[in-house]
Coordinates of C-alpha atoms in Angstrom, one line a residue:
M11 CA 23.4 -71.2 -22.3
A12 CA 21.0 -74.1 -22.2
T13 CA 18.1 -71.6 -22.3
V14 CA 19.4 -70.0 -25.5
E15 CA 19.8 -73.4 -27.2
R16 CA 16.3 -74.4 -26.2
I17 CA 14.8 -71.2 -27.7
N18 CA 16.7 -71.7 -30.9
R19 CA 15.4 -75.3 -31.1
I20 CA 11.8 -74.2 -30.6
D21 CA 12.3 -71.6 -33.4
T22 CA 13.6 -74.2 -35.7
L23 CA 10.7 -76.6 -35.0
S24 CA 8.1 -73.8 -35.4
K25 CA 9.1 -73.1 -39.0
S26 CA 7.0 -74.6 -41.8
K27 CA 8.3 -77.4 -43.9
P28 CA 10.2 -76.0 -46.9
I29 CA 9.0 -76.8 -50.4
P30 CA 11.5 -79.1 -52.2
A31 CA 13.2 -78.0 -55.4
G32 CA 11.3 -78.9 -58.5
F33 CA 7.9 -79.0 -56.8
I34 CA 4.9 -78.8 -59.1
D35 CA 1.7 -77.4 -57.6
D36 CA -0.8 -79.1 -59.9
K37 CA 0.8 -82.5 -60.2
R38 CA -1.9 -85.2 -60.5
S39 CA -0.1 -87.9 -58.6
V40 CA 3.4 -88.9 -57.5
Y41 CA 3.3 -91.6 -60.2
C42 CA 2.4 -89.1 -63.0
D43 CA 5.0 -87.9 -65.5
N44 CA 4.4 -84.2 -66.0
R45 CA 6.8 -84.1 -69.0
K46 CA 4.1 -85.9 -71.0
L47 CA 1.2 -83.8 -69.7
K48 CA 2.8 -80.4 -70.3
D49 CA 5.4 -78.8 -72.4
W50 CA 7.2 -76.8 -69.8
T51 CA 9.4 -75.1 -72.4
S52 CA 6.5 -73.5 -74.3
G53 CA 4.2 -70.8 -73.1
D54 CA 1.2 -73.2 -73.0
L55 CA 1.1 -74.8 -69.6
N56 CA -2.4 -76.3 -69.9
T57 CA -2.7 -80.0 -69.0
K58 CA -2.8 -82.3 -72.0
F59 CA -3.7 -86.0 -71.3
A60 CA -1.3 -88.4 -72.9
L61 CA -0.8 -92.2 -72.7
S62 CA 2.3 -94.2 -72.4
E63 CA 3.3 -96.9 -74.8
R64 CA 2.2 -99.6 -72.4
L65 CA -1.3 -98.0 -72.0
E66 CA -1.6 -97.6 -75.8
Q67 CA -0.8 -101.3 -76.2
L68 CA -3.4 -102.3 -73.5
V69 CA -6.2 -100.2 -75.0
Q70 CA -5.9 -101.9 -78.4
P71 CA -8.8 -104.4 -79.2
K72 CA -8.0 -108.1 -79.1
P73 CA -7.1 -109.3 -82.6
R74 CA -9.3 -112.0 -84.2
H75 CA -8.1 -115.5 -84.8
K76 CA -6.7 -116.1 -88.3
E77 CA -9.2 -118.8 -89.0
W78 CA -12.2 -116.8 -87.7
M79 CA -15.2 -116.5 -90.0
G80 CA -17.9 -114.0 -89.6
D81 CA -21.7 -114.7 -89.5
R82 CA -23.4 -115.8 -92.7
P83 CA -24.9 -112.9 -94.6
T84 CA -28.3 -114.5 -94.9
P85 CA -30.3 -117.3 -93.1
I86 CA -30.9 -119.0 -96.5
W87 CA -28.0 -121.3 -97.2
L88 CA -27.2 -122.6 -100.7
V89 CA -27.1 -126.3 -100.9
S90 CA -24.8 -127.8 -103.5
Q91 CA -26.0 -130.3 -106.2
G92 CA -23.8 -133.0 -104.7
A93 CA -25.5 -132.7 -101.3
K94 CA -28.9 -132.8 -103.0
S95 CA -28.2 -136.0 -104.8
A96 CA -26.3 -137.8 -102.0
N97 CA -27.6 -141.0 -100.6
A98 CA -27.5 -141.7 -96.9
S99 CA -25.6 -144.7 -95.5
G100 CA -27.2 -147.6 -93.7
R101 CA -26.1 -146.2 -90.4
V102 CA -27.6 -142.8 -91.0
Q103 CA -30.9 -144.4 -92.1
S104 CA -31.0 -146.5 -88.9
L105 CA -30.4 -143.5 -86.7
A106 CA -33.1 -141.5 -88.6
E107 CA -35.8 -144.0 -87.8
P108 CA -38.1 -143.1 -84.8
K109 CA -37.6 -144.8 -81.5
R110 CA -39.9 -147.8 -81.0
H111 CA -42.3 -148.1 -78.1
H112 CA -42.0 -150.7 -75.4
R113 CA -43.9 -153.9 -76.0
D114 CA -46.0 -153.1 -72.8
F115 CA -46.7 -149.5 -73.8
E116 CA -50.3 -148.4 -73.7
P117 CA -51.5 -145.0 -75.0
S118 CA -53.2 -142.6 -72.6
K119 CA -56.8 -143.2 -71.9
P120 CA -59.4 -140.6 -73.1
V121 CA -60.9 -138.2 -70.6
Y122 CA -64.3 -139.8 -71.0
S123 CA -64.3 -143.5 -70.1
I124 CA -66.2 -145.8 -72.4
V125 CA -68.3 -148.4 -70.6
S126 CA -68.7 -151.7 -72.4
N127 CA -72.1 -153.2 -73.1
A128 CA -71.2 -156.3 -70.9
A129 CA -70.6 -154.0 -68.0
K130 CA -73.9 -152.2 -68.6
S131 CA -75.9 -155.4 -68.6
A132 CA -74.0 -157.1 -65.7
S133 CA -76.0 -158.2 -62.6
A134 CA -74.6 -157.9 -59.1
N135 CA -74.3 -161.0 -56.9
E136 CA -75.9 -161.4 -53.5
R137 CA -72.8 -160.3 -51.5
I138 CA -72.6 -157.0 -53.4
E139 CA -76.3 -156.4 -52.9
T140 CA -75.9 -157.0 -49.2
L141 CA -73.0 -154.6 -48.9
A142 CA -74.8 -151.9 -51.0
K143 CA -77.7 -151.7 -48.5
A144 CA -77.7 -148.9 -45.9
K145 CA -76.8 -149.8 -42.4
S146 CA -79.8 -150.2 -40.1
Y147 CA -79.7 -148.5 -36.6
Q148 CA -81.8 -149.3 -33.6
E149 CA -84.1 -146.5 -32.6
L150 CA -82.8 -144.3 -29.8
P151 CA -84.7 -144.4 -26.5
I152 CA -86.7 -141.2 -26.2
K153 CA -88.4 -140.2 -22.9
P154 CA -92.0 -139.4 -23.2
D155 CA -91.5 -136.0 -21.5
S156 CA -88.4 -135.0 -23.4
C157 CA -90.2 -132.0 -24.9
W158 CA -90.1 -130.3 -21.5
D159 CA -87.2 -128.9 -19.5
Y160 CA -84.6 -131.4 -18.5
S161 CA -85.1 -130.6 -14.8
E162 CA -88.6 -132.1 -15.0
W163 CA -87.5 -135.4 -16.5
N164 CA -88.0 -138.5 -14.4
S165 CA -84.7 -139.8 -13.0
D166 CA -83.3 -143.0 -14.3
V167 CA -81.5 -143.7 -11.1
S168 CA -83.2 -146.3 -8.9
K169 CA -84.6 -145.4 -5.5
A170 CA -82.2 -147.8 -3.8
A171 CA -79.2 -146.0 -5.3
L172 CA -80.6 -142.6 -4.3
K173 CA -81.0 -143.8 -0.6
H174 CA -77.6 -145.6 -0.5
N175 CA -75.1 -144.5 2.1
A176 CA -71.4 -144.4 1.2
T177 CA -68.9 -146.4 3.2
D178 CA -66.4 -144.7 5.6
R179 CA -63.6 -145.4 3.1
T180 CA -65.4 -143.8 0.2
Q181 CA -66.2 -140.7 2.4
Q182 CA -62.5 -140.6 3.4
L183 CA -61.3 -140.6 -0.2
S184 CA -63.9 -138.0 -1.2
N185 CA -62.5 -135.5 1.3
P186 CA -60.2 -132.9 -0.4
K187 CA -56.5 -133.1 0.3
S188 CA -55.3 -130.9 3.1
L189 CA -52.4 -128.5 2.6
H190 CA -49.1 -129.0 4.2
R191 CA -48.6 -127.4 7.6
T192 CA -45.7 -125.2 6.3
Y193 CA -47.5 -124.2 3.2
K194 CA -47.6 -120.5 2.4
E195 CA -49.5 -118.8 -0.2
S196 CA -47.9 -116.7 -2.9
R197 CA -46.8 -113.3 -1.9
P198 CA -48.3 -110.3 -3.6
V199 CA -46.3 -108.4 -6.3
I200 CA -46.1 -105.4 -4.0
W201 CA -44.7 -106.4 -0.6
Q202 CA -46.0 -104.5 2.4
V203 CA -43.4 -103.6 4.9
P204 CA -44.7 -103.7 8.5
H205 CA -44.8 -100.6 10.6
A206 CA -42.4 -102.1 13.2
A207 CA -39.8 -102.8 10.5
R208 CA -39.9 -99.2 9.3
K209 CA -39.2 -97.8 12.8
A210 CA -36.6 -100.5 13.7
L211 CA -33.2 -99.2 14.8
P212 CA -29.9 -101.1 14.3
S213 CA -28.1 -102.6 17.3
I214 CA -25.1 -101.0 18.9
R215 CA -22.8 -103.7 17.4
V216 CA -24.1 -103.0 13.9
Q217 CA -23.6 -99.2 14.5
Q218 CA -20.0 -99.8 15.6
L219 CA -19.3 -102.0 12.5
S220 CA -20.8 -99.4 10.2
R221 CA -18.5 -96.6 11.4
P222 CA -15.2 -96.1 9.7
K223 CA -12.0 -97.0 11.6
S224 CA -10.2 -94.2 13.4
R225 CA -6.5 -93.6 12.8
S226 CA -5.6 -95.2 16.1
Q227 CA -7.6 -98.3 15.4
Y228 CA -6.0 -98.5 11.9
K229 CA -2.5 -98.3 13.4
E230 CA -3.4 -101.0 15.9
D231 CA -4.6 -103.4 13.2
Y232 CA -1.9 -102.6 10.7
D233 CA 1.0 -105.0 10.6
S234 CA 4.0 -103.7 8.6
T235 CA 5.8 -107.1 8.8
C236 CA 3.0 -109.2 7.3
W237 CA 4.9 -109.6 4.0
K238 CA 8.3 -109.9 5.6
V239 CA 10.1 -113.3 5.1
S240 CA 11.7 -114.6 8.2
T241 CA 15.4 -115.5 8.4
S242 CA 14.7 -119.1 9.1
A243 CA 12.6 -119.3 5.9
K244 CA 15.5 -117.7 3.9
N245 CA 18.0 -120.2 5.3
A246 CA 15.8 -123.3 4.9
R247 CA 17.0 -126.1 2.7
P248 CA 14.8 -128.6 0.9
S249 CA 14.9 -132.3 1.7
P250 CA 16.8 -134.7 -0.6
R251 CA 13.4 -136.0 -2.0
I252 CA 12.3 -132.5 -3.0
E253 CA 15.7 -131.8 -4.7
E254 CA 15.3 -135.1 -6.6
L255 CA 11.8 -134.2 -7.7
S256 CA 12.8 -130.7 -8.7
A257 CA 15.7 -131.8 -10.9
P258 CA 15.1 -131.9 -14.7
I259 CA 14.8 -135.1 -16.6
P260 CA 18.2 -136.3 -17.7
R261 CA 17.1 -136.8 -21.3
K262 CA 16.0 -133.2 -21.6
I263 CA 19.3 -131.8 -20.3
K264 CA 21.3 -130.4 -23.3
Q265 CA 25.0 -131.0 -23.3
K266 CA 27.2 -127.9 -23.4
R267 CA 29.5 -127.6 -26.3
G268 CA 33.0 -128.6 -25.6
G269 CA 32.1 -130.0 -22.2
A270 CA 31.2 -133.3 -20.7
A271 CA 27.6 -134.3 -19.9
P272 CA 26.4 -133.4 -16.4
K273 CA 26.6 -136.0 -13.8
N274 CA 23.5 -137.1 -11.9

């Protein structure tokens, strides 16, 4: 019986969804009113675009203001006779005057400076004459055999300095600093593995550790009671101090409705 009901249920689910009554195949949208687009009573079923009253109201242009005036028909304005013969007031005349320059204002200088006759005929004093002279330099010492190779020049070092012997301290300081006893130079980029390391064999202990555990060893190491809680731990009771610390703060304990406040 259950098998027959299951087969009937599968047949019901396998059927396609039925088309609802009044379905229109070429409907533009679920929000579209097909009664305005088509006259379903006539024989002409072609789509005709129509607007609702609200859309017709929105597409209307914005009306102009009642006091709006259009542009003047010509850039030449007609000035009345009264405006031509009008006299400006004192305030308008004062505002029409150009702005005055500052008392310290100076106009821009010309590009070419004009030198006065007094500057042309002026004479410099002794200090200016001294500063205007070129600086004199002492002649550089030139060796008489400087035209030859530098290796053939006579040395300027005295013979006593050439034959001088340095002290023990100077010789000690002139020696280069020795490297540390544990200093090692940088290794090359490609390390070379020695031949002995290539043929080395692991020890017996390493071989034993690398092998997987057998079933007997696994059973020996397996402890089924590792997570078991002992009876003494279950029956244990905390000390009075621990109970005191674990109790909630009295001011955070909410009083039950219709009951008395809990006692500490």
